[in-house]
mmCIF file of C-alpha atoms in Angstrom:
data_model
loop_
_atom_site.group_PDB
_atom_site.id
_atom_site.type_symbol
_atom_site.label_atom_id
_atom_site.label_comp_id
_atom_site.label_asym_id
_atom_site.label_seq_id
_atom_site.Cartn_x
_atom_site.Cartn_y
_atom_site.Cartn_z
ATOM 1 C CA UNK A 1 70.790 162.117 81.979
ATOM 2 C CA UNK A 2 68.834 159.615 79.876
ATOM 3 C CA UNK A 3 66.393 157.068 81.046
ATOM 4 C CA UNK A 4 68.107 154.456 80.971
ATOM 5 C CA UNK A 5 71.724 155.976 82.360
ATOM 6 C CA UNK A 6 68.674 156.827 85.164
ATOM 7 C CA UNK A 7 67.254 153.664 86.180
ATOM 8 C CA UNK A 8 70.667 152.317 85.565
ATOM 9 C CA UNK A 9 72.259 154.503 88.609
ATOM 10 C CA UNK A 10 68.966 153.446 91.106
ATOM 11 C CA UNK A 11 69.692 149.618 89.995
ATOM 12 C CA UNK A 12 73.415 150.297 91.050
ATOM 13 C CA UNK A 13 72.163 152.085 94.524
ATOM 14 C CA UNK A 14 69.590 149.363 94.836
ATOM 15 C CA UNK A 15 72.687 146.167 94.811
ATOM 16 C CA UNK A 16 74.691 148.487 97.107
ATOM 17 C CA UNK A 17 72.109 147.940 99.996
ATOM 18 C CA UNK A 18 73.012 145.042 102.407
ATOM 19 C CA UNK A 19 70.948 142.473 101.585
ATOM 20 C CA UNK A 20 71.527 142.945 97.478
ATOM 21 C CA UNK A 21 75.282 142.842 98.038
ATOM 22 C CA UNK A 22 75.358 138.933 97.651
ATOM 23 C CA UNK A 23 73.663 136.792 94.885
ATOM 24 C CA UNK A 24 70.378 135.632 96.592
ATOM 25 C CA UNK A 25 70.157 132.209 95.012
ATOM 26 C CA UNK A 26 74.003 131.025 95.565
ATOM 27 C CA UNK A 27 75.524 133.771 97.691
ATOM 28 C CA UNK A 28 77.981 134.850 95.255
ATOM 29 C CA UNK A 29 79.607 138.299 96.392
ATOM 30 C CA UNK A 30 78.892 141.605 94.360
ATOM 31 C CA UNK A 31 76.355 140.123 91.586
ATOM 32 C CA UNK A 32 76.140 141.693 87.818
ATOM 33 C CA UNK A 33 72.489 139.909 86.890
ATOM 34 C CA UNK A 34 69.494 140.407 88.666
ATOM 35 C CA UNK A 35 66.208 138.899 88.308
ATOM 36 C CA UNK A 36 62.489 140.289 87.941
ATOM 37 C CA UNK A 37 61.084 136.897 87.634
ATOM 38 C CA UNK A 38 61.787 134.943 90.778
ATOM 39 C CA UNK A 39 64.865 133.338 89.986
ATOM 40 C CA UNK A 40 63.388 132.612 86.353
ATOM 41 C CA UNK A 41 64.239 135.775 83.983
ATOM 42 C CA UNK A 42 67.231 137.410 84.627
ATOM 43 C CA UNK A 43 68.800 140.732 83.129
ATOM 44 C CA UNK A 44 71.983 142.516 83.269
ATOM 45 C CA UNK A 45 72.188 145.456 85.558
ATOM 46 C CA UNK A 46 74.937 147.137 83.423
ATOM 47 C CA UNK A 47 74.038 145.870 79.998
ATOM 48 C CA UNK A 48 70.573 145.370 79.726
ATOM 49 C CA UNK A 49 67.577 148.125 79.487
ATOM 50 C CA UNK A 50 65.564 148.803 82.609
ATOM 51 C CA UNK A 51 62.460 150.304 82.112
ATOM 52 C CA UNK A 52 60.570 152.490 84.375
ATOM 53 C CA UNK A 53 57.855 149.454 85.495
ATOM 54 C CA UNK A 54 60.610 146.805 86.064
ATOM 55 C CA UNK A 55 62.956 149.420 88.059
ATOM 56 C CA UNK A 56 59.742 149.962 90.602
ATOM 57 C CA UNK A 57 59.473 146.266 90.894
ATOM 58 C CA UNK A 58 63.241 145.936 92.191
ATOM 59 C CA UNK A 59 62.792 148.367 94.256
ATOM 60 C CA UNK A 60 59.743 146.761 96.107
ATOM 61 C CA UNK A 61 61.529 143.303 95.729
ATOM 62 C CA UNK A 62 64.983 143.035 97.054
ATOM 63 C CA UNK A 63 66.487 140.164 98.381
ATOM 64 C CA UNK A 64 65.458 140.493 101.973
ATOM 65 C CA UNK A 65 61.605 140.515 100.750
ATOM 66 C CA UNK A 66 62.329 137.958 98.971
ATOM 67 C CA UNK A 67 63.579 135.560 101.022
ATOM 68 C CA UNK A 68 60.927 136.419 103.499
ATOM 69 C CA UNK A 69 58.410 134.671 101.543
ATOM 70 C CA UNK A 70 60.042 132.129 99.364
ATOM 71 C CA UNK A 71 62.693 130.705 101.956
ATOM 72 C CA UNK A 72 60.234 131.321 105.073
ATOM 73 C CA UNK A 73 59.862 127.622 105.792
ATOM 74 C CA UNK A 74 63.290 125.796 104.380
ATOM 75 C CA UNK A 75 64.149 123.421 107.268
ATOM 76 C CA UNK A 76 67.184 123.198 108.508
ATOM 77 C CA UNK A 77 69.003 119.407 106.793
ATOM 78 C CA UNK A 78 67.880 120.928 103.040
ATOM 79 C CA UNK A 79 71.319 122.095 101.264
ATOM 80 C CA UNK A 80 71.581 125.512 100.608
ATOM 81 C CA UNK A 81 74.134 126.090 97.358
ATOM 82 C CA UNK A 82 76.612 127.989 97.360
ATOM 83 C CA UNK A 83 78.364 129.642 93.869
ATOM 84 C CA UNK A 84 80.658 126.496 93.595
ATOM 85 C CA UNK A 85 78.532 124.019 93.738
ATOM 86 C CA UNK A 86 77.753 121.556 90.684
ATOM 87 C CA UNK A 87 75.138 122.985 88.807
ATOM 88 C CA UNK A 88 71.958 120.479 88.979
ATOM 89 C CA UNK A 89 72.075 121.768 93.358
ATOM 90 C CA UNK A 90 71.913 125.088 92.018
ATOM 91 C CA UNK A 91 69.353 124.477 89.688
ATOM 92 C CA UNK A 92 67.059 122.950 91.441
ATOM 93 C CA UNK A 93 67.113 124.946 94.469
ATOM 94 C CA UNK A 94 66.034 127.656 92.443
ATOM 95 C CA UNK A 95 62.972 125.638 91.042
ATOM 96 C CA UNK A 96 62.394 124.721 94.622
ATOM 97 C CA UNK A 97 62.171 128.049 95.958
ATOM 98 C CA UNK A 98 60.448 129.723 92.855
ATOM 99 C CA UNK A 99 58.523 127.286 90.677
ATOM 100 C CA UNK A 100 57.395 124.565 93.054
ATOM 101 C CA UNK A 101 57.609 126.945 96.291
ATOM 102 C CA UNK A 102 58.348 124.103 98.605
ATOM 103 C CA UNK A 103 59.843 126.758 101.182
ATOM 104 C CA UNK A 104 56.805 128.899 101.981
ATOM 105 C CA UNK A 105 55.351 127.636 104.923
ATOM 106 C CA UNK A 106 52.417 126.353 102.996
ATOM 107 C CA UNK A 107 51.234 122.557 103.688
ATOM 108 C CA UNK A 108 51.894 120.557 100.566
ATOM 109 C CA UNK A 109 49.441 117.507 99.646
ATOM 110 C CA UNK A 110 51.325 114.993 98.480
ATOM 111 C CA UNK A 111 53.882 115.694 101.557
ATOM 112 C CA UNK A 112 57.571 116.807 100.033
ATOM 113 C CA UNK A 113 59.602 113.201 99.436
ATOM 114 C CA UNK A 114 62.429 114.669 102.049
ATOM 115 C CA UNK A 115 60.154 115.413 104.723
ATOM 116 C CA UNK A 116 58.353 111.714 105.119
ATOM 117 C CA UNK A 117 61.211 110.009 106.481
ATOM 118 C CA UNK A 118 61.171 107.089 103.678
ATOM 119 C CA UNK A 119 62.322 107.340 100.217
ATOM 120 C CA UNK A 120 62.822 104.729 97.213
ATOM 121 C CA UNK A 121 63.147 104.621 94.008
ATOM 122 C CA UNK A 122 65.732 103.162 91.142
ATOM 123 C CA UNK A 123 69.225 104.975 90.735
ATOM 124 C CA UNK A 124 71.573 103.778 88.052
ATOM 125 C CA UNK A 125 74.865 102.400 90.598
ATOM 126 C CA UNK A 126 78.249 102.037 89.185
ATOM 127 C CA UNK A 127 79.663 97.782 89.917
ATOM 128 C CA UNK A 128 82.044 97.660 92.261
ATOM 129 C CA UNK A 129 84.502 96.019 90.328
ATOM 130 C CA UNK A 130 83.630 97.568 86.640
ATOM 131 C CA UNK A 131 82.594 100.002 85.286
ATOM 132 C CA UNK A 132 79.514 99.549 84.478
ATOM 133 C CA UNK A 133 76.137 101.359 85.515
ATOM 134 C CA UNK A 134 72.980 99.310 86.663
ATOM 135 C CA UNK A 135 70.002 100.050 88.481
ATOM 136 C CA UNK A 136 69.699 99.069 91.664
ATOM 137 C CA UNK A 137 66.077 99.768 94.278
ATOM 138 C CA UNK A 138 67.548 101.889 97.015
ATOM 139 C CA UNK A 139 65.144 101.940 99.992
ATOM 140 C CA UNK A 140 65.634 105.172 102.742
ATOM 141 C CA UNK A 141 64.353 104.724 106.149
ATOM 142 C CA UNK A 142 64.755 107.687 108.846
ATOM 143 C CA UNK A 143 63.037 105.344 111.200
ATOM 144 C CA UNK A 144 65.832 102.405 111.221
ATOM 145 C CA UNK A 145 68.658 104.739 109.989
ATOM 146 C CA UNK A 146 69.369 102.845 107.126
ATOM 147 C CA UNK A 147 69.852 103.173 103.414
ATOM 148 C CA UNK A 148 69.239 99.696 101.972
ATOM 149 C CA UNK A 149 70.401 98.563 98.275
ATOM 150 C CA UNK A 150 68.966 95.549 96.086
ATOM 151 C CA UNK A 151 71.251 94.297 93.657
ATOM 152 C CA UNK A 152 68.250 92.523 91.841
ATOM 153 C CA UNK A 153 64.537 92.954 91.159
ATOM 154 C CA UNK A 154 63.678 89.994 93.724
ATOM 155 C CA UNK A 155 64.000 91.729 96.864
ATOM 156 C CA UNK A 156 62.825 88.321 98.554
ATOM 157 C CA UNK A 157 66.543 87.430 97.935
ATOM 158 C CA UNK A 158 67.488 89.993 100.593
ATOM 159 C CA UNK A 159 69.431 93.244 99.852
ATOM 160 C CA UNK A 160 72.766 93.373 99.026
ATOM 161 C CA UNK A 161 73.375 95.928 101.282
ATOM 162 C CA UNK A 162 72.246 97.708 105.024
ATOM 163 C CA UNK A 163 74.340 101.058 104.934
ATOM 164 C CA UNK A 164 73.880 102.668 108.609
ATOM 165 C CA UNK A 165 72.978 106.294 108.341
ATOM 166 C CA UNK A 166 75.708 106.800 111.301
ATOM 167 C CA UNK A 167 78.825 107.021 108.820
ATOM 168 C CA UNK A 168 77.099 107.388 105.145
ATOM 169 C CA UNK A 169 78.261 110.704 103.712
ATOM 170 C CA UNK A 170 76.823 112.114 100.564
ATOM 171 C CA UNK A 171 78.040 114.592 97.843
ATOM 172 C CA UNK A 172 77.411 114.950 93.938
ATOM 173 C CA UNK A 173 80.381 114.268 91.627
ATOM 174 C CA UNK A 174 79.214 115.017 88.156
ATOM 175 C CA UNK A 175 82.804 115.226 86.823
ATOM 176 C CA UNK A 176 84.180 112.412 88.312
ATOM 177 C CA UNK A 177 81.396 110.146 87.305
ATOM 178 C CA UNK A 178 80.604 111.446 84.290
ATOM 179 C CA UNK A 179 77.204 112.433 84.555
ATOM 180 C CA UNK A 180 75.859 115.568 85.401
ATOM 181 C CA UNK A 181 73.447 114.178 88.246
ATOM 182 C CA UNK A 182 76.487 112.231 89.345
ATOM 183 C CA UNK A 183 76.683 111.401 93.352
ATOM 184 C CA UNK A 184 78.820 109.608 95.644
ATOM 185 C CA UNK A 185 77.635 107.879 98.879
ATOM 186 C CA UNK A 186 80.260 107.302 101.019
ATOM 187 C CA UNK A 187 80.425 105.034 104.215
ATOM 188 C CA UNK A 188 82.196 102.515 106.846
ATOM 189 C CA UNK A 189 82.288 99.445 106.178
ATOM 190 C CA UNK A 190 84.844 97.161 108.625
ATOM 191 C CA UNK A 191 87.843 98.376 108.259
ATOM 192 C CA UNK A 192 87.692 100.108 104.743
ATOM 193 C CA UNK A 193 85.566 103.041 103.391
ATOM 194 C CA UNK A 194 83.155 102.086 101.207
ATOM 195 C CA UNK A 195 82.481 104.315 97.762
ATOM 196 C CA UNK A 196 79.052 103.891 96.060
ATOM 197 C CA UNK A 197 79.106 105.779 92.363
ATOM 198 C CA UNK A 198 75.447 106.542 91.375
ATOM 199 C CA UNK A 199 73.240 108.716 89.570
ATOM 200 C CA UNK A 200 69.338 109.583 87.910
ATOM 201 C CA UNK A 201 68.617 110.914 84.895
ATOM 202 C CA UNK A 202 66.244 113.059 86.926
ATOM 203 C CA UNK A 203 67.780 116.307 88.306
ATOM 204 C CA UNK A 204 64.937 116.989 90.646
ATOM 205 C CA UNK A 205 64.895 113.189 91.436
ATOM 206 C CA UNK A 206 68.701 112.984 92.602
ATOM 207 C CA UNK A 207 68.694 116.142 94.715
ATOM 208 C CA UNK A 208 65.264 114.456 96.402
ATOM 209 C CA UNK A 209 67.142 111.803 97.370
ATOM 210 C CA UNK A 210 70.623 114.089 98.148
ATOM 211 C CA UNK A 211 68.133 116.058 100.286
ATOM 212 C CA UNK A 212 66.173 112.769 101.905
ATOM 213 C CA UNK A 213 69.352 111.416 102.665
ATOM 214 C CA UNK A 214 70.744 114.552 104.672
ATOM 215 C CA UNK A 215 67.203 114.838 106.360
ATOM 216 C CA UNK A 216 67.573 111.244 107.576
ATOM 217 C CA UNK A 217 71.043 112.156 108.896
ATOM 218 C CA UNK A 218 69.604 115.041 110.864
ATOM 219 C CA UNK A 219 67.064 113.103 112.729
ATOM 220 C CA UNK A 220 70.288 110.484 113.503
ATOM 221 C CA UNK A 221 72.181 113.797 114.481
ATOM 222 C CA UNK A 222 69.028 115.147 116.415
ATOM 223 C CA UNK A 223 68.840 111.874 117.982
ATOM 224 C CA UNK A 224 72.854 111.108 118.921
ATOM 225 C CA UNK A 225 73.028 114.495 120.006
ATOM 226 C CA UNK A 226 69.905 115.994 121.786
ATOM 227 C CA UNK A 227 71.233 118.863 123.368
ATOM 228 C CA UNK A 228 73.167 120.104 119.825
ATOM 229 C CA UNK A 229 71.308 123.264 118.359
ATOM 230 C CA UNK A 230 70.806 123.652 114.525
ATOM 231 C CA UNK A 231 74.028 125.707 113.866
ATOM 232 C CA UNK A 232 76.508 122.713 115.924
ATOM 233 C CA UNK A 233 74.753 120.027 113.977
ATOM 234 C CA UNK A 234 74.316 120.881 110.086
ATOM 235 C CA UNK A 235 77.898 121.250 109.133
ATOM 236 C CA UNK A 236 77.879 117.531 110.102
ATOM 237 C CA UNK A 237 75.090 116.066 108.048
ATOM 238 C CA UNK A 238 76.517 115.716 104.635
ATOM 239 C CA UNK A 239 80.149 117.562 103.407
ATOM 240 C CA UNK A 240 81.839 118.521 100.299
ATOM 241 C CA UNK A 241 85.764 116.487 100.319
ATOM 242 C CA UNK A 242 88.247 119.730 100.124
ATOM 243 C CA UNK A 243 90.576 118.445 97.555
ATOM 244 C CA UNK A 244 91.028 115.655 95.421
ATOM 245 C CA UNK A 245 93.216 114.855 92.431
ATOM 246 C CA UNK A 246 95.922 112.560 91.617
ATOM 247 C CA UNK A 247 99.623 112.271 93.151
ATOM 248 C CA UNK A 248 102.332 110.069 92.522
ATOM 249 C CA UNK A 249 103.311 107.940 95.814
ATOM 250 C CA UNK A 250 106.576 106.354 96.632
ATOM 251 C CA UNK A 251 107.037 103.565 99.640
ATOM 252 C CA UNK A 252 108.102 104.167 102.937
ATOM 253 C CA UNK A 253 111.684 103.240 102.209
ATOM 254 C CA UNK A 254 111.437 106.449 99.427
ATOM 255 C CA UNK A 255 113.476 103.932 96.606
ATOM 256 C CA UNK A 256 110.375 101.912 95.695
ATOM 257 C CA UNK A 257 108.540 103.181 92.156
ATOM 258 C CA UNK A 258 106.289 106.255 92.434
ATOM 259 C CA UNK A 259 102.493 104.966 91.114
ATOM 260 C CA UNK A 260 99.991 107.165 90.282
ATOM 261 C CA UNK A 261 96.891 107.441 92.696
ATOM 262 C CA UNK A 262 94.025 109.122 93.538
ATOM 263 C CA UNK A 263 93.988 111.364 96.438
ATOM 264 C CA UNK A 264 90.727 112.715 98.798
ATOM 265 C CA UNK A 265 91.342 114.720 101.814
ATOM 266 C CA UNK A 266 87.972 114.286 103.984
ATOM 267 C CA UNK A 267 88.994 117.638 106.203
ATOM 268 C CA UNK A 268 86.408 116.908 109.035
ATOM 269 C CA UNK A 269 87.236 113.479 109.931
ATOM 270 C CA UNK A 270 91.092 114.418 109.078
ATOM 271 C CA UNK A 271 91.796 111.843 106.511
ATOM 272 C CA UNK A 272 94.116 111.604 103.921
ATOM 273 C CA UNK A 273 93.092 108.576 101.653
ATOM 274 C CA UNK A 274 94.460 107.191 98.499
ATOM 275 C CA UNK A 275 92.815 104.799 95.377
ATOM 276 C CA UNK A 276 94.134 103.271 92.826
ATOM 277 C CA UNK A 277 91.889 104.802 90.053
ATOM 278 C CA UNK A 278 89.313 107.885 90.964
ATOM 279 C CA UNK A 279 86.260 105.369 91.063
ATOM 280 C CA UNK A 280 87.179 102.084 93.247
ATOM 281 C CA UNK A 281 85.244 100.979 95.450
ATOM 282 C CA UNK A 282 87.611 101.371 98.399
ATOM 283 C CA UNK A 283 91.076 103.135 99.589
ATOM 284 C CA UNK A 284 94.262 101.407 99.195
ATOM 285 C CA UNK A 285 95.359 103.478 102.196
ATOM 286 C CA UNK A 286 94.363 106.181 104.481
ATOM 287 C CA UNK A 287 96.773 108.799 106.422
ATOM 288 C CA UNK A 288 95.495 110.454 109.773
ATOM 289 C CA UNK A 289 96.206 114.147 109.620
ATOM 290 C CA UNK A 290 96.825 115.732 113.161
ATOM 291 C CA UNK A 291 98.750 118.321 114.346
ATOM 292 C CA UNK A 292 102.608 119.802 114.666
ATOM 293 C CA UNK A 293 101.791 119.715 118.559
ATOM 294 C CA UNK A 294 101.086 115.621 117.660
ATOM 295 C CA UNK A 295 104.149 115.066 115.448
ATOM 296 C CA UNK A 296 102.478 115.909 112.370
ATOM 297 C CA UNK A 297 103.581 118.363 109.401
ATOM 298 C CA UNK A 298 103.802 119.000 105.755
ATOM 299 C CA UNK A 299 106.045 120.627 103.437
ATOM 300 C CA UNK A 300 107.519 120.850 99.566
ATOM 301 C CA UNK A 301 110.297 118.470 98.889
ATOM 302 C CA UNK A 302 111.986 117.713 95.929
ATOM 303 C CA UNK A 303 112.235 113.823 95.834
ATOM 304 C CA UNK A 304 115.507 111.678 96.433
ATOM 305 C CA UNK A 305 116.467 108.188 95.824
ATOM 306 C CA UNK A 306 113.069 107.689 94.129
ATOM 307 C CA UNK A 307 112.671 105.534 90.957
ATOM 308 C CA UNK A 308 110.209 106.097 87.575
ATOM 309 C CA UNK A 309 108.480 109.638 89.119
ATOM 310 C CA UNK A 310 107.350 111.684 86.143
ATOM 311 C CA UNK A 311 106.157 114.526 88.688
ATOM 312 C CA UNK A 312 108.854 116.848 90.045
ATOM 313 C CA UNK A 313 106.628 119.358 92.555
ATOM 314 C CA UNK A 314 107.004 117.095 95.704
ATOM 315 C CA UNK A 315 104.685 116.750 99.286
ATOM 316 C CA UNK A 316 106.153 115.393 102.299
ATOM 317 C CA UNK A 317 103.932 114.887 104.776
ATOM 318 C CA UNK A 318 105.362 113.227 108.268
ATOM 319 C CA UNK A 319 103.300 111.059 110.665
ATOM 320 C CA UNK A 320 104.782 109.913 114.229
ATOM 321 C CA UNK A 321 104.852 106.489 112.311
ATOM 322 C CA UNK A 322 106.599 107.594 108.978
ATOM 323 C CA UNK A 323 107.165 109.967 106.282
ATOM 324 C CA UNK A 324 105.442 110.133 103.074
ATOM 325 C CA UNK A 325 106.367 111.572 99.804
ATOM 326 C CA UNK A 326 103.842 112.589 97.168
ATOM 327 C CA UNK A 327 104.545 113.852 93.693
ATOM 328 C CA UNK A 328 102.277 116.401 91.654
ATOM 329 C CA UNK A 329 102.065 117.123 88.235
ATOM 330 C CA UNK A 330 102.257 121.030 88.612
ATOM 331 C CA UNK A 331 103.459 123.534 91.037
ATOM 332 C CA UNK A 332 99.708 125.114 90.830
ATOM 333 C CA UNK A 333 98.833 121.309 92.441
ATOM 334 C CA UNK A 334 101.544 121.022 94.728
ATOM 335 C CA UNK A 335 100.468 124.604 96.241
ATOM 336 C CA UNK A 336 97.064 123.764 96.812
ATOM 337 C CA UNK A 337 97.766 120.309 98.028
ATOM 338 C CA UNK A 338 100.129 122.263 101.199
ATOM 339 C CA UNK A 339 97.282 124.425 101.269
ATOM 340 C CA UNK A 340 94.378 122.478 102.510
ATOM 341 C CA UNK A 341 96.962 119.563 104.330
ATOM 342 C CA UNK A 342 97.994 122.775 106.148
ATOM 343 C CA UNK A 343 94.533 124.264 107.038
ATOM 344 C CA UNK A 344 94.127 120.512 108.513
ATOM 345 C CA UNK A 345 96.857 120.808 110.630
ATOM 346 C CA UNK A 346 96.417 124.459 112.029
ATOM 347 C CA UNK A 347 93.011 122.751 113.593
ATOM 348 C CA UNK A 348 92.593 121.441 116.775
ATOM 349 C CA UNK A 349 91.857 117.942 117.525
ATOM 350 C CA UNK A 350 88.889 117.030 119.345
ATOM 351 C CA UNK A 351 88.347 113.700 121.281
ATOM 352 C CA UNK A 352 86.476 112.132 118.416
ATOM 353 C CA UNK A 353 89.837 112.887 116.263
ATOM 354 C CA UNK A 354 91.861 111.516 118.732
ATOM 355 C CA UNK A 355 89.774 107.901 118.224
ATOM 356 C CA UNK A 356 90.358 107.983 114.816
ATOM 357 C CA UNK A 357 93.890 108.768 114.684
ATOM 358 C CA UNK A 358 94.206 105.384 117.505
ATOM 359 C CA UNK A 359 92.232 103.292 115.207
ATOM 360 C CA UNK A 360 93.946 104.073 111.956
ATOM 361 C CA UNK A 361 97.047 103.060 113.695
ATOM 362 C CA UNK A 362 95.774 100.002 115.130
ATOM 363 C CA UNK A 363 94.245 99.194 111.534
ATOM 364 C CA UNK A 364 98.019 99.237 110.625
#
């Protein structure tokens, strides 16, 4: 056996051990690249050459030791990546952990920018009614729960907006908005959701404020909730959308023209909503989804009656109040549309779903 079909075999043994099973940057299952410079320089296990020194250092640095030192101390609101997420979250929790070692337990002087409980700074914020990118002061305060937003440089003119930290959601969209750093902030205003489109041309500087923003929403969290541990609360500070795209959608009487709009299904609050155009400002409509106990289902349909669809893979999903019939592009679409609505529907409501199914209908 050579050398290198040697050290090739102990790598192999090595990622068979628990902790090397998953990547230990993103969590991706069964990885093919391993690093010897913390997260920095990485090498194939089954292409590259292994020599004898770097083969001792993998063995004395696996991903439990790892982890030990550089994630000792990552509190509990910072986001964690996983292998689908947009690239700049990856990247820069890497550089957190490895270059700027922000997770070691270590007291950093300046304090970290997410750990002060106030933030500001300039991000470039798409207009509400164009599309066009300016940049607005946005001012983050842990202490009032707010996220404040100046639409010009004389702030004695009063901002243009006082977004609670109670509903604001956050959660990067670099293909949607067309920029890699690309986020959207999402939250209630009246009776309409609100969309904010912004971004830095900082990567380290727009996951600061991602993260700033999710640790002001823990303290609300820690604050709304006292008796909630760390595990109950975190899924709730900040969350991914689990499918958007476009649909065609027909009227309620199913004779009226399909239009093309843009679909989100927010999974944890249960809502279905739909835009006229991927980057508006607000929803044309939203749809509760509850459960086939409450009345509620979804299946493929092949449209009737309908006028001027282009898209033959239909979704009919009924409400106690109606039935709705969307149109997609592809069967691939149409399959993982009944996917997700279905995954919806197979959970159980909770009290605080029950609200918002009552005031959806009472907004109609």
């Amino acid at each position: 056996m050579s050398n290198r079909e040697k050290n090739q075999k102990i790598l192999l043994e090595l990622m068979k051990r628990p902790d090397n099973k998953q990547c230990a940057d993103c969590g991706a299952p069964d990885p093919d690249w391993a690093s010897f410079k913390m997260g920095v320089r990485v090498k194939s296990v089954k292409l590259d050459f292994w020599d004898d020194e770097l083969v001792e250092f993998m063995k004395s640095h696996g991903n439990a030791k790892v982890r030990d030192l550089y994630e000792k101390a990552v509190p509990p609101y910072y986001y964690r990546p996983q292998q689908d997420d947009c690239v700049v979250l990856r990247e820069q929790w890497i550089r957190a952990k490895y270059e700027r070692t922000e997770f070691t337990g270590e007291t950093k002087y300046p304090p970290l920018s997410y750990t002060t409980g106030f933030y500001e700074g300039m991000l470039w914020k798409k207009g509400k009614e164009n599309a066009q990118f300016l940049k607005r002061k946005f001012v983050l305060s842990e202490r009032e729960f707010t996220l404040t937003y100046f639409n010009k440089d004389d702030e004695s003119k009063g901002p243009k907006a006082v977004i609670s930290i109670k509903d604001l959601n956050a959660t990067f969209q670099p293909e949607k908005i067309g920029h890699p750093n690309g986020l959207q902030l999402t939250y209630q205003e009246g009776d309409h959701t609100r969309n904010l489109y912004v971004y830095h041309e900082s990567s380290e500087e727009i996951v600061t404020w991602y993260n700033s923003i999710r640790a002001a929403r823990y303290a609300y969290l820690r604050t709304a909730y006292p008796t909630g541990s760390d595990e109950e609360l975190t899924p709730w500070i900040t969350r991914n959308y689990l499918k958007e795209g476009f649909m065609e959608k027909t009227g309620p009487l199913q004779k009226e023209s399909f239009k093309k709009r843009w679909f989100i299904l927010d999974s944890q609050c249960r809502k279905l909503f739909y835009f006229k155009g991927q980057l508006d400002a607000e929803e044309l409509g939203v749809i509760f989804i509850g459960t086939e106990r409450n009345g509620y289902s979804v299946k493929a349909c092949v449209p009737q009656n309908a006028r001027r669809n282009k898209w033959k893979c239909g979704v009919t999903v009924e409400t106690p109040e109606r039935q709705f019939v969307f149109m997609c592009e592809q069967e691939r679409e149409q399959r993982e549309w009944l996917d997700v609505l279905r995954q919806v529907l197979s959970r159980p409501m909770t009290p605080q779903d029950y609200t918002t199914e009552a005031n959806i209908r009472h907004k109609r």
